[in-house]
PDB file of C-alpha atoms in Angstrom:
ATOM      1  CA  UNK A   1      -0.534 161.777  63.998  1.00 46.00           C
ATOM      2  CA  UNK A   2      -0.448 160.209  67.715  1.00 50.00           C
ATOM      3  CA  UNK A   3      -1.438 162.945  70.481  1.00 50.00           C
ATOM      4  CA  UNK A   4       1.964 161.970  72.109  1.00 50.00           C
ATOM      5  CA  UNK A   5       3.715 163.133  68.928  1.00 53.00           C
ATOM      6  CA  UNK A   6       1.620 166.460  68.481  1.00 58.00           C
ATOM      7  CA  UNK A   7       2.433 167.973  71.903  1.00 67.00           C
ATOM      8  CA  UNK A   8       6.161 168.681  71.481  1.00 65.00           C
ATOM      9  CA  UNK A   9       5.139 170.364  67.997  1.00 67.00           C
ATOM     10  CA  UNK A  10       2.516 172.327  69.607  1.00 73.00           C
ATOM     11  CA  UNK A  11       5.105 173.230  72.227  1.00 72.00           C
ATOM     12  CA  UNK A  12       7.650 174.335  69.731  1.00 77.00           C
ATOM     13  CA  UNK A  13       5.117 176.377  67.813  1.00 79.00           C
ATOM     14  CA  UNK A  14       3.954 178.154  70.944  1.00 83.00           C
ATOM     15  CA  UNK A  15       7.413 178.852  71.875  1.00 85.00           C
ATOM     16  CA  UNK A  16       8.492 180.066  68.466  1.00 87.00           C
ATOM     17  CA  UNK A  17       5.518 182.420  68.594  1.00 85.00           C
ATOM     18  CA  UNK A  18       6.159 183.844  71.986  1.00 92.00           C
ATOM     19  CA  UNK A  19      10.033 184.434  71.034  1.00 91.00           C
ATOM     20  CA  UNK A  20       8.574 186.301  67.956  1.00 92.00           C
ATOM     21  CA  UNK A  21       6.403 188.525  69.694  1.00 93.00           C
ATOM     22  CA  UNK A  22       9.186 189.457  72.137  1.00 92.00           C
ATOM     23  CA  UNK A  23      11.321 190.122  68.981  1.00 93.00           C
ATOM     24  CA  UNK A  24       8.674 192.460  67.474  1.00 94.00           C
ATOM     25  CA  UNK A  25       8.737 194.325  70.592  1.00 94.00           C
ATOM     26  CA  UNK A  26      12.291 194.607  71.221  1.00 93.00           C
ATOM     27  CA  UNK A  27      12.672 195.886  67.574  1.00 94.00           C
ATOM     28  CA  UNK A  28      10.116 198.500  67.887  1.00 94.00           C
ATOM     29  CA  UNK A  29      11.143 199.842  71.304  1.00 94.00           C
ATOM     30  CA  UNK A  30      14.574 200.122  69.816  1.00 93.00           C
ATOM     31  CA  UNK A  31      13.260 202.135  67.367  1.00 94.00           C
ATOM     32  CA  UNK A  32      10.731 204.322  69.558  1.00 93.00           C
ATOM     33  CA  UNK A  33      13.971 204.892  71.878  1.00 92.00           C
ATOM     34  CA  UNK A  34      15.852 206.402  68.785  1.00 92.00           C
ATOM     35  CA  UNK A  35      13.815 209.663  68.533  1.00 89.00           C
ATOM     36  CA  UNK A  36      13.311 209.878  72.210  1.00 86.00           C
ATOM     37  CA  UNK A  37      17.228 210.029  72.780  1.00 89.00           C
ATOM     38  CA  UNK A  38      17.860 212.198  69.663  1.00 88.00           C
ATOM     39  CA  UNK A  39      14.825 214.416  69.225  1.00 85.00           C
ATOM     40  CA  UNK A  40      16.540 216.941  67.251  1.00 85.00           C
ATOM     41  CA  UNK A  41      17.821 214.871  64.414  1.00 87.00           C
ATOM     42  CA  UNK A  42      15.431 214.666  61.099  1.00 87.00           C
ATOM     43  CA  UNK A  43      13.878 211.559  59.603  1.00 87.00           C
ATOM     44  CA  UNK A  44      16.419 210.926  56.733  1.00 87.00           C
ATOM     45  CA  UNK A  45      19.289 211.167  59.546  1.00 90.00           C
ATOM     46  CA  UNK A  46      17.531 208.627  61.603  1.00 91.00           C
ATOM     47  CA  UNK A  47      16.977 206.593  58.762  1.00 92.00           C
ATOM     48  CA  UNK A  48      20.572 204.831  58.497  1.00 93.00           C
ATOM     49  CA  UNK A  49      20.829 204.778  62.323  1.00 93.00           C
ATOM     50  CA  UNK A  50      17.661 202.831  62.370  1.00 93.00           C
ATOM     51  CA  UNK A  51      18.679 200.592  59.856  1.00 93.00           C
ATOM     52  CA  UNK A  52      21.956 199.822  62.039  1.00 94.00           C
ATOM     53  CA  UNK A  53      20.157 199.511  65.080  1.00 92.00           C
ATOM     54  CA  UNK A  54      17.878 196.700  63.642  1.00 92.00           C
ATOM     55  CA  UNK A  55      20.881 194.964  62.163  1.00 92.00           C
ATOM     56  CA  UNK A  56      22.685 195.367  65.816  1.00 93.00           C
ATOM     57  CA  UNK A  57      19.339 194.333  67.439  1.00 91.00           C
ATOM     58  CA  UNK A  58      18.787 190.935  65.268  1.00 90.00           C
ATOM     59  CA  UNK A  59      22.196 189.971  65.509  1.00 91.00           C
ATOM     60  CA  UNK A  60      22.025 190.270  69.353  1.00 91.00           C
ATOM     61  CA  UNK A  61      18.594 188.592  69.219  1.00 88.00           C
ATOM     62  CA  UNK A  62      20.087 185.588  67.166  1.00 88.00           C
ATOM     63  CA  UNK A  63      22.892 185.146  69.542  1.00 90.00           C
ATOM     64  CA  UNK A  64      20.481 185.192  72.711  1.00 88.00           C
ATOM     65  CA  UNK A  65      18.126 182.652  70.991  1.00 84.00           C
ATOM     66  CA  UNK A  66      21.169 180.360  70.217  1.00 86.00           C
ATOM     67  CA  UNK A  67      22.317 180.598  73.812  1.00 86.00           C
ATOM     68  CA  UNK A  68      18.634 180.090  75.296  1.00 82.00           C
ATOM     69  CA  UNK A  69      18.217 177.152  72.618  1.00 84.00           C
ATOM     70  CA  UNK A  70      14.923 178.596  71.244  1.00 84.00           C
ATOM     71  CA  UNK A  71      13.868 179.561  67.819  1.00 85.00           C
ATOM     72  CA  UNK A  72      11.649 182.540  66.330  1.00 84.00           C
ATOM     73  CA  UNK A  73       9.151 182.023  63.505  1.00 88.00           C
ATOM     74  CA  UNK A  74       9.968 184.523  60.812  1.00 91.00           C
ATOM     75  CA  UNK A  75       6.396 184.297  59.311  1.00 92.00           C
ATOM     76  CA  UNK A  76       4.843 184.999  62.868  1.00 93.00           C
ATOM     77  CA  UNK A  77       7.570 187.906  63.149  1.00 94.00           C
ATOM     78  CA  UNK A  78       6.175 189.190  59.987  1.00 94.00           C
ATOM     79  CA  UNK A  79       2.522 188.902  61.009  1.00 95.00           C
ATOM     80  CA  UNK A  80       2.999 190.294  64.641  1.00 95.00           C
ATOM     81  CA  UNK A  81       4.984 193.183  63.112  1.00 96.00           C
ATOM     82  CA  UNK A  82       2.011 193.970  60.783  1.00 96.00           C
ATOM     83  CA  UNK A  83      -0.648 193.836  63.637  1.00 96.00           C
ATOM     84  CA  UNK A  84       1.626 196.045  65.784  1.00 96.00           C
ATOM     85  CA  UNK A  85       1.910 198.818  63.046  1.00 96.00           C
ATOM     86  CA  UNK A  86      -1.703 198.521  62.529  1.00 96.00           C
ATOM     87  CA  UNK A  87      -2.571 199.015  66.166  1.00 96.00           C
ATOM     88  CA  UNK A  88      -0.579 202.066  66.386  1.00 96.00           C
ATOM     89  CA  UNK A  89      -2.100 203.251  63.384  1.00 96.00           C
ATOM     90  CA  UNK A  90      -5.844 202.356  64.790  1.00 95.00           C
ATOM     91  CA  UNK A  91      -5.068 203.908  68.310  1.00 93.00           C
ATOM     92  CA  UNK A  92      -2.829 206.884  67.509  1.00 93.00           C
ATOM     93  CA  UNK A  93      -2.600 208.035  63.671  1.00 93.00           C
ATOM     94  CA  UNK A  94      -6.101 207.445  62.612  1.00 92.00           C
ATOM     95  CA  UNK A  95      -7.433 210.198  64.473  1.00 88.00           C
ATOM     96  CA  UNK A  96      -6.084 212.624  61.908  1.00 89.00           C
ATOM     97  CA  UNK A  97      -6.808 210.802  58.697  1.00 92.00           C
ATOM     98  CA  UNK A  98      -9.497 211.369  56.243  1.00 92.00           C
ATOM     99  CA  UNK A  99     -11.990 208.756  56.098  1.00 94.00           C
ATOM    100  CA  UNK A 100     -11.101 207.986  52.552  1.00 95.00           C
ATOM    101  CA  UNK A 101      -7.612 207.318  53.282  1.00 95.00           C
ATOM    102  CA  UNK A 102      -8.691 205.111  56.384  1.00 95.00           C
ATOM    103  CA  UNK A 103     -10.718 202.880  54.224  1.00 96.00           C
ATOM    104  CA  UNK A 104      -8.039 202.528  51.950  1.00 96.00           C
ATOM    105  CA  UNK A 105      -5.202 201.849  54.177  1.00 96.00           C
ATOM    106  CA  UNK A 106      -7.413 199.238  56.150  1.00 96.00           C
ATOM    107  CA  UNK A 107      -8.267 197.512  52.949  1.00 97.00           C
ATOM    108  CA  UNK A 108      -4.410 197.391  51.819  1.00 96.00           C
ATOM    109  CA  UNK A 109      -3.659 195.727  55.468  1.00 96.00           C
ATOM    110  CA  UNK A 110      -6.430 193.234  55.249  1.00 97.00           C
ATOM    111  CA  UNK A 111      -5.555 192.438  51.772  1.00 96.00           C
ATOM    112  CA  UNK A 112      -1.788 191.724  52.825  1.00 97.00           C
ATOM    113  CA  UNK A 113      -2.818 189.527  55.667  1.00 96.00           C
ATOM    114  CA  UNK A 114      -4.887 187.505  53.500  1.00 96.00           C
ATOM    115  CA  UNK A 115      -2.195 187.263  50.984  1.00 96.00           C
ATOM    116  CA  UNK A 116       0.386 186.221  53.394  1.00 95.00           C
ATOM    117  CA  UNK A 117      -1.816 183.584  54.546  1.00 94.00           C
ATOM    118  CA  UNK A 118      -2.368 182.562  51.007  1.00 94.00           C
ATOM    119  CA  UNK A 119       1.464 182.675  49.896  1.00 95.00           C
ATOM    120  CA  UNK A 120       2.349 180.396  52.969  1.00 92.00           C
ATOM    121  CA  UNK A 121      -0.186 177.590  51.969  1.00 90.00           C
ATOM    122  CA  UNK A 122      -0.058 177.611  48.020  1.00 92.00           C
ATOM    123  CA  UNK A 123       1.738 175.107  46.157  1.00 92.00           C
ATOM    124  CA  UNK A 124       5.172 176.635  44.708  1.00 93.00           C
ATOM    125  CA  UNK A 125       5.366 173.839  42.130  1.00 90.00           C
ATOM    126  CA  UNK A 126       6.023 170.669  44.190  1.00 90.00           C
ATOM    127  CA  UNK A 127       6.740 167.810  41.990  1.00 87.00           C
ATOM    128  CA  UNK A 128       4.396 165.048  42.988  1.00 75.00           C
ATOM    129  CA  UNK A 129       5.577 162.397  40.990  1.00 61.00           C
ATOM    130  CA  UNK A 130       9.165 161.967  42.747  1.00 54.00           C
ATOM    131  CA  UNK A 131      10.042 158.889  40.802  1.00 51.00           C
ATOM    132  CA  UNK A 132      13.378 157.041  41.973  1.00 46.00           C
ATOM    133  CA  UNK A 133      15.301 158.358  39.156  1.00 50.00           C
ATOM    134  CA  UNK A 134      14.440 161.893  39.552  1.00 56.00           C
ATOM    135  CA  UNK A 135      17.131 162.593  41.884  1.00 56.00           C
ATOM    136  CA  UNK A 136      19.556 161.469  39.220  1.00 52.00           C
ATOM    137  CA  UNK A 137      17.941 163.256  36.395  1.00 51.00           C
ATOM    138  CA  UNK A 138      18.069 166.765  38.173  1.00 53.00           C
ATOM    139  CA  UNK A 139      21.884 166.604  39.015  1.00 52.00           C
ATOM    140  CA  UNK A 140      22.802 164.916  35.420  1.00 50.00           C
ATOM    141  CA  UNK A 141      24.049 166.813  32.240  1.00 46.00           C
ATOM    142  CA  UNK A 142      21.824 167.800  29.486  1.00 45.00           C
ATOM    143  CA  UNK A 143      22.233 164.581  27.283  1.00 44.00           C
ATOM    144  CA  UNK A 144      22.013 162.557  30.366  1.00 44.00           C
ATOM    145  CA  UNK A 145      19.196 164.390  31.618  1.00 43.00           C
ATOM    146  CA  UNK A 146      17.371 163.596  28.211  1.00 44.00           C
ATOM    147  CA  UNK A 147      18.406 159.908  28.329  1.00 44.00           C
ATOM    148  CA  UNK A 148      17.164 159.710  31.936  1.00 44.00           C
ATOM    149  CA  UNK A 149      13.642 161.323  31.201  1.00 43.00           C
ATOM    150  CA  UNK A 150      13.057 159.013  28.670  1.00 47.00           C
ATOM    151  CA  UNK A 151      13.101 156.174  30.917  1.00 48.00           C
ATOM    152  CA  UNK A 152      11.450 158.056  33.805  1.00 51.00           C
ATOM    153  CA  UNK A 153       7.626 157.824  34.962  1.00 47.00           C
ATOM    154  CA  UNK A 154       7.545 161.685  35.656  1.00 49.00           C
ATOM    155  CA  UNK A 155       4.790 163.347  33.952  1.00 48.00           C
ATOM    156  CA  UNK A 156       6.795 166.635  33.530  1.00 53.00           C
ATOM    157  CA  UNK A 157       7.978 168.021  30.327  1.00 54.00           C
ATOM    158  CA  UNK A 158      11.591 167.774  29.317  1.00 55.00           C
ATOM    159  CA  UNK A 159      12.067 171.554  29.631  1.00 58.00           C
ATOM    160  CA  UNK A 160      10.225 171.843  32.918  1.00 61.00           C
ATOM    161  CA  UNK A 161      12.262 168.825  34.361  1.00 73.00           C
ATOM    162  CA  UNK A 162      15.497 170.457  33.667  1.00 76.00           C
ATOM    163  CA  UNK A 163      14.627 173.357  35.781  1.00 86.00           C
ATOM    164  CA  UNK A 164      13.223 171.182  38.974  1.00 89.00           C
ATOM    165  CA  UNK A 165      15.278 172.000  41.767  1.00 90.00           C
ATOM    166  CA  UNK A 166      15.819 170.701  45.314  1.00 89.00           C
ATOM    167  CA  UNK A 167      15.111 172.719  48.425  1.00 90.00           C
ATOM    168  CA  UNK A 168      16.818 171.562  51.564  1.00 89.00           C
ATOM    169  CA  UNK A 169      14.446 173.828  53.871  1.00 87.00           C
ATOM    170  CA  UNK A 170      11.356 171.899  52.430  1.00 85.00           C
ATOM    171  CA  UNK A 171      13.088 168.701  51.587  1.00 86.00           C
ATOM    172  CA  UNK A 172      11.151 168.612  48.091  1.00 89.00           C
ATOM    173  CA  UNK A 173      11.810 169.068  44.585  1.00 91.00           C
ATOM    174  CA  UNK A 174      10.352 172.345  43.125  1.00 92.00           C
ATOM    175  CA  UNK A 175       9.220 173.308  39.539  1.00 92.00           C
ATOM    176  CA  UNK A 176      10.906 176.702  38.497  1.00 92.00           C
ATOM    177  CA  UNK A 177      12.709 177.061  41.964  1.00 93.00           C
ATOM    178  CA  UNK A 178      13.823 180.497  42.601  1.00 95.00           C
ATOM    179  CA  UNK A 179      14.432 180.736  46.445  1.00 94.00           C
ATOM    180  CA  UNK A 180      13.058 179.451  49.735  1.00 94.00           C
ATOM    181  CA  UNK A 181      11.417 182.523  51.431  1.00 93.00           C
ATOM    182  CA  UNK A 182      11.930 182.253  55.331  1.00 92.00           C
ATOM    183  CA  UNK A 183       9.628 185.294  55.699  1.00 92.00           C
ATOM    184  CA  UNK A 184       6.570 183.607  54.058  1.00 93.00           C
ATOM    185  CA  UNK A 185       7.626 180.019  55.357  1.00 90.00           C
ATOM    186  CA  UNK A 186       7.271 178.580  51.731  1.00 93.00           C
ATOM    187  CA  UNK A 187       9.300 178.030  48.334  1.00 94.00           C
ATOM    188  CA  UNK A 188       8.927 180.485  45.762  1.00 95.00           C
ATOM    189  CA  UNK A 189       8.765 178.494  42.517  1.00 94.00           C
ATOM    190  CA  UNK A 190       6.672 178.288  39.211  1.00 92.00           C
ATOM    191  CA  UNK A 191       3.149 178.436  40.439  1.00 92.00           C
ATOM    192  CA  UNK A 192       3.498 180.956  42.887  1.00 94.00           C
ATOM    193  CA  UNK A 193       6.220 183.449  41.806  1.00 95.00           C
ATOM    194  CA  UNK A 194       4.222 185.880  40.263  1.00 95.00           C
ATOM    195  CA  UNK A 195       1.853 185.965  43.060  1.00 95.00           C
ATOM    196  CA  UNK A 196       4.886 186.494  45.373  1.00 96.00           C
ATOM    197  CA  UNK A 197       5.754 189.714  43.345  1.00 96.00           C
ATOM    198  CA  UNK A 198       2.048 190.758  43.385  1.00 96.00           C
ATOM    199  CA  UNK A 199       2.150 190.361  47.093  1.00 96.00           C
ATOM    200  CA  UNK A 200       5.367 192.194  47.717  1.00 96.00           C
ATOM    201  CA  UNK A 201       3.988 195.267  45.591  1.00 97.00           C
ATOM    202  CA  UNK A 202       0.929 195.109  47.899  1.00 96.00           C
ATOM    203  CA  UNK A 203       3.330 195.002  50.975  1.00 97.00           C
ATOM    204  CA  UNK A 204       5.114 198.097  49.908  1.00 97.00           C
ATOM    205  CA  UNK A 205       1.945 199.915  48.847  1.00 97.00           C
ATOM    206  CA  UNK A 206       0.618 199.445  52.326  1.00 97.00           C
ATOM    207  CA  UNK A 207       3.643 200.491  53.890  1.00 96.00           C
ATOM    208  CA  UNK A 208       3.880 203.731  51.900  1.00 96.00           C
ATOM    209  CA  UNK A 209       0.256 204.429  52.633  1.00 96.00           C
ATOM    210  CA  UNK A 210       1.133 204.164  56.374  1.00 97.00           C
ATOM    211  CA  UNK A 211       4.096 206.185  56.021  1.00 96.00           C
ATOM    212  CA  UNK A 212       2.072 209.047  54.396  1.00 95.00           C
ATOM    213  CA  UNK A 213      -0.659 208.661  57.102  1.00 95.00           C
ATOM    214  CA  UNK A 214       2.033 208.759  59.958  1.00 94.00           C
ATOM    215  CA  UNK A 215       3.573 212.034  58.340  1.00 92.00           C
ATOM    216  CA  UNK A 216       0.314 213.565  58.566  1.00 91.00           C
ATOM    217  CA  UNK A 217       0.060 212.836  62.267  1.00 91.00           C
ATOM    218  CA  UNK A 218       3.858 214.126  63.178  1.00 88.00           C
ATOM    219  CA  UNK A 219       3.190 217.058  61.210  1.00 85.00           C
ATOM    220  CA  UNK A 220      -0.251 217.864  62.751  1.00 80.00           C
ATOM    221  CA  UNK A 221       1.124 216.862  65.968  1.00 74.00           C
ATOM    222  CA  UNK A 222       3.431 220.075  65.886  1.00 65.00           C
ATOM    223  CA  UNK A 223       0.702 222.414  64.829  1.00 66.00           C
ATOM    224  CA  UNK A 224      -2.716 221.186  65.937  1.00 56.00           C
ATOM    225  CA  UNK A 225      -4.057 221.978  69.498  1.00 48.00           C
ATOM    226  CA  UNK A 226      -6.098 218.752  69.486  1.00 48.00           C
ATOM    227  CA  UNK A 227      -3.324 216.442  68.631  1.00 45.00           C
ATOM    228  CA  UNK A 228      -0.454 218.478  70.482  1.00 46.00           C
ATOM    229  CA  UNK A 229      -1.784 217.435  73.708  1.00 47.00           C
ATOM    230  CA  UNK A 230      -0.685 213.744  72.591  1.00 51.00           C
ATOM    231  CA  UNK A 231       2.496 212.756  74.877  1.00 74.00           C
ATOM    232  CA  UNK A 232       5.761 212.738  73.240  1.00 82.00           C
ATOM    233  CA  UNK A 233       5.997 208.990  73.709  1.00 85.00           C
ATOM    234  CA  UNK A 234       3.044 208.622  70.999  1.00 89.00           C
ATOM    235  CA  UNK A 235       4.602 210.659  68.714  1.00 89.00           C
ATOM    236  CA  UNK A 236       7.959 208.984  69.075  1.00 91.00           C
ATOM    237  CA  UNK A 237       6.124 205.542  68.656  1.00 93.00           C
ATOM    238  CA  UNK A 238       4.818 206.723  65.545  1.00 94.00           C
ATOM    239  CA  UNK A 239       8.139 207.821  64.319  1.00 94.00           C
ATOM    240  CA  UNK A 240       9.637 204.544  65.171  1.00 94.00           C
ATOM    241  CA  UNK A 241       7.090 202.741  62.989  1.00 96.00           C
ATOM    242  CA  UNK A 242       7.592 205.576  60.057  1.00 95.00           C
ATOM    243  CA  UNK A 243      11.395 204.648  59.991  1.00 95.00           C
ATOM    244  CA  UNK A 244      10.822 200.900  60.075  1.00 96.00           C
ATOM    245  CA  UNK A 245       8.108 201.120  57.392  1.00 96.00           C
ATOM    246  CA  UNK A 246      10.459 203.374  55.095  1.00 95.00           C
ATOM    247  CA  UNK A 247      13.356 200.828  55.673  1.00 95.00           C
ATOM    248  CA  UNK A 248      11.268 197.891  54.518  1.00 95.00           C
ATOM    249  CA  UNK A 249      10.159 199.796  51.623  1.00 96.00           C
ATOM    250  CA  UNK A 250      13.467 200.784  50.266  1.00 94.00           C
ATOM    251  CA  UNK A 251      14.729 197.258  50.456  1.00 94.00           C
ATOM    252  CA  UNK A 252      11.368 195.579  49.185  1.00 96.00           C
ATOM    253  CA  UNK A 253      11.538 197.928  46.045  1.00 97.00           C
ATOM    254  CA  UNK A 254      14.998 196.636  45.397  1.00 96.00           C
ATOM    255  CA  UNK A 255      13.828 193.129  45.920  1.00 96.00           C
ATOM    256  CA  UNK A 256      10.864 193.833  43.547  1.00 97.00           C
ATOM    257  CA  UNK A 257      13.059 195.341  40.658  1.00 97.00           C
ATOM    258  CA  UNK A 258      15.393 192.025  40.883  1.00 97.00           C
ATOM    259  CA  UNK A 259      12.379 189.712  40.499  1.00 96.00           C
ATOM    260  CA  UNK A 260      10.995 191.885  37.754  1.00 96.00           C
ATOM    261  CA  UNK A 261      14.542 191.723  36.022  1.00 96.00           C
ATOM    262  CA  UNK A 262      14.516 188.051  36.461  1.00 95.00           C
ATOM    263  CA  UNK A 263      11.012 187.562  35.053  1.00 96.00           C
ATOM    264  CA  UNK A 264      12.070 189.528  31.969  1.00 96.00           C
ATOM    265  CA  UNK A 265      14.908 187.511  31.212  1.00 95.00           C
ATOM    266  CA  UNK A 266      13.509 184.095  32.396  1.00 95.00           C
ATOM    267  CA  UNK A 267      16.085 183.392  34.886  1.00 94.00           C
ATOM    268  CA  UNK A 268      15.713 182.143  38.510  1.00 95.00           C
ATOM    269  CA  UNK A 269      17.607 183.569  41.588  1.00 95.00           C
ATOM    270  CA  UNK A 270      19.034 180.187  42.115  1.00 94.00           C
ATOM    271  CA  UNK A 271      20.009 179.709  38.892  1.00 93.00           C
ATOM    272  CA  UNK A 272      21.762 183.103  38.605  1.00 93.00           C
ATOM    273  CA  UNK A 273      23.705 182.822  41.705  1.00 93.00           C
ATOM    274  CA  UNK A 274      24.447 178.948  41.124  1.00 92.00           C
ATOM    275  CA  UNK A 275      24.542 179.041  37.454  1.00 90.00           C
ATOM    276  CA  UNK A 276      28.016 177.181  37.314  1.00 89.00           C
ATOM    277  CA  UNK A 277      26.364 174.085  38.888  1.00 89.00           C
ATOM    278  CA  UNK A 278      23.723 174.080  35.980  1.00 89.00           C
ATOM    279  CA  UNK A 279      25.431 172.638  32.870  1.00 87.00           C
ATOM    280  CA  UNK A 280      22.880 174.150  30.433  1.00 88.00           C
ATOM    281  CA  UNK A 281      23.870 177.618  31.505  1.00 90.00           C
ATOM    282  CA  UNK A 282      27.579 176.851  30.179  1.00 85.00           C
ATOM    283  CA  UNK A 283      28.957 177.609  27.076  1.00 83.00           C
ATOM    284  CA  UNK A 284      32.674 177.163  26.182  1.00 74.00           C
ATOM    285  CA  UNK A 285      34.772 179.916  24.483  1.00 72.00           C
ATOM    286  CA  UNK A 286      38.357 180.302  23.524  1.00 68.00           C
ATOM    287  CA  UNK A 287      39.784 183.511  24.984  1.00 68.00           C
ATOM    288  CA  UNK A 288      42.151 184.215  21.954  1.00 67.00           C
ATOM    289  CA  UNK A 289      43.494 182.537  18.836  1.00 63.00           C
ATOM    290  CA  UNK A 290      46.543 180.220  19.595  1.00 62.00           C
ATOM    291  CA  UNK A 291      44.989 178.987  23.083  1.00 62.00           C
ATOM    292  CA  UNK A 292      43.511 175.645  23.176  1.00 64.00           C
ATOM    293  CA  UNK A 293      42.360 176.149  26.747  1.00 69.00           C
ATOM    294  CA  UNK A 294      38.632 177.037  26.695  1.00 74.00           C
ATOM    295  CA  UNK A 295      36.486 178.996  29.278  1.00 79.00           C
ATOM    296  CA  UNK A 296      33.196 178.506  30.711  1.00 82.00           C
ATOM    297  CA  UNK A 297      31.048 181.577  30.393  1.00 86.00           C
ATOM    298  CA  UNK A 298      27.211 182.251  31.129  1.00 89.00           C
ATOM    299  CA  UNK A 299      24.384 181.910  28.618  1.00 90.00           C
ATOM    300  CA  UNK A 300      20.613 181.751  29.336  1.00 92.00           C
ATOM    301  CA  UNK A 301      19.169 178.827  27.182  1.00 91.00           C
ATOM    302  CA  UNK A 302      15.657 179.736  28.513  1.00 93.00           C
ATOM    303  CA  UNK A 303      15.601 183.236  27.336  1.00 93.00           C
ATOM    304  CA  UNK A 304      12.637 183.795  24.804  1.00 93.00           C
ATOM    305  CA  UNK A 305      12.640 187.641  24.541  1.00 94.00           C
ATOM    306  CA  UNK A 306      11.267 190.172  27.107  1.00 95.00           C
ATOM    307  CA  UNK A 307       7.484 189.862  25.810  1.00 95.00           C
ATOM    308  CA  UNK A 308       7.397 186.240  25.844  1.00 95.00           C
ATOM    309  CA  UNK A 309       9.168 185.558  28.866  1.00 95.00           C
ATOM    310  CA  UNK A 310       6.758 187.859  30.809  1.00 94.00           C
ATOM    311  CA  UNK A 311       3.747 186.162  29.115  1.00 93.00           C
ATOM    312  CA  UNK A 312       5.188 182.874  30.516  1.00 92.00           C
ATOM    313  CA  UNK A 313       6.044 184.275  33.679  1.00 93.00           C
ATOM    314  CA  UNK A 314       2.235 185.187  34.321  1.00 92.00           C
ATOM    315  CA  UNK A 315       1.001 182.056  32.761  1.00 89.00           C
ATOM    316  CA  UNK A 316       3.433 180.202  35.144  1.00 84.00           C
ATOM    317  CA  UNK A 317       4.845 178.223  32.107  1.00 76.00           C
ATOM    318  CA  UNK A 318       8.303 177.192  31.104  1.00 67.00           C
TER     319      UNK A 318
END
């Protein structure tokens, strides 16, 4: 790529990175101020208020970015948030944590960072053999798909080809397409779906570990003479990151449960939401006798039973 073409791209990356850093600090500052102005409220009472504030701040931030004509990078936001919370742990929370727990948490965070770098670059299942007939085949009805596939140069199996979907974000066809994950900057498909769930479990584990460590700090800050000398600002900073971590754990556990459910029944998020667009999920039924009009209902043709579905999911098979 010519140097003249690379320069605007570099400037765009730098700008989006700076916007992401600002977004992280604004979000954490908002959570820091909440216990500052409402010091008597319990953590559980502050939790829904924190979630509401995050939604409001993100909404206002999106409006500001639109007015200024700038964009943030979701993966950069994720990375900077992790490093921000890690820094709070190292410089504030770590002083009251046992050496064993300190080692465990640091290993968890480092593993998560490595995992994030991996999920961003791993192949989700891009269809490299994009013959001229692929677009037609993917959008065809089952009998038309089979006829088109016979004359197609694609090396994919018939079953795999039927589950190839187009991602407008990546401008590519993905085998076993589940969804495009903006937070990780990559599609989630056949080849990285299991890795995606494992990474989410690792993130939840690290957030839960941080919450446990931060809870020790806030408890000891009220009783320990050594930690009691810390400023109120430090304690509120820890409380803000605790609230953020707890909110992340809540929605991510629900998200993981959804993907495990989909894996058990061999269906993708995209297929579940848009099943009416995919004829293989259609089954025609007559609501009652005497009525000739049929009704289209959902039926999953890929369900092989929970055990076989999970085996295929882990092995990245269709």
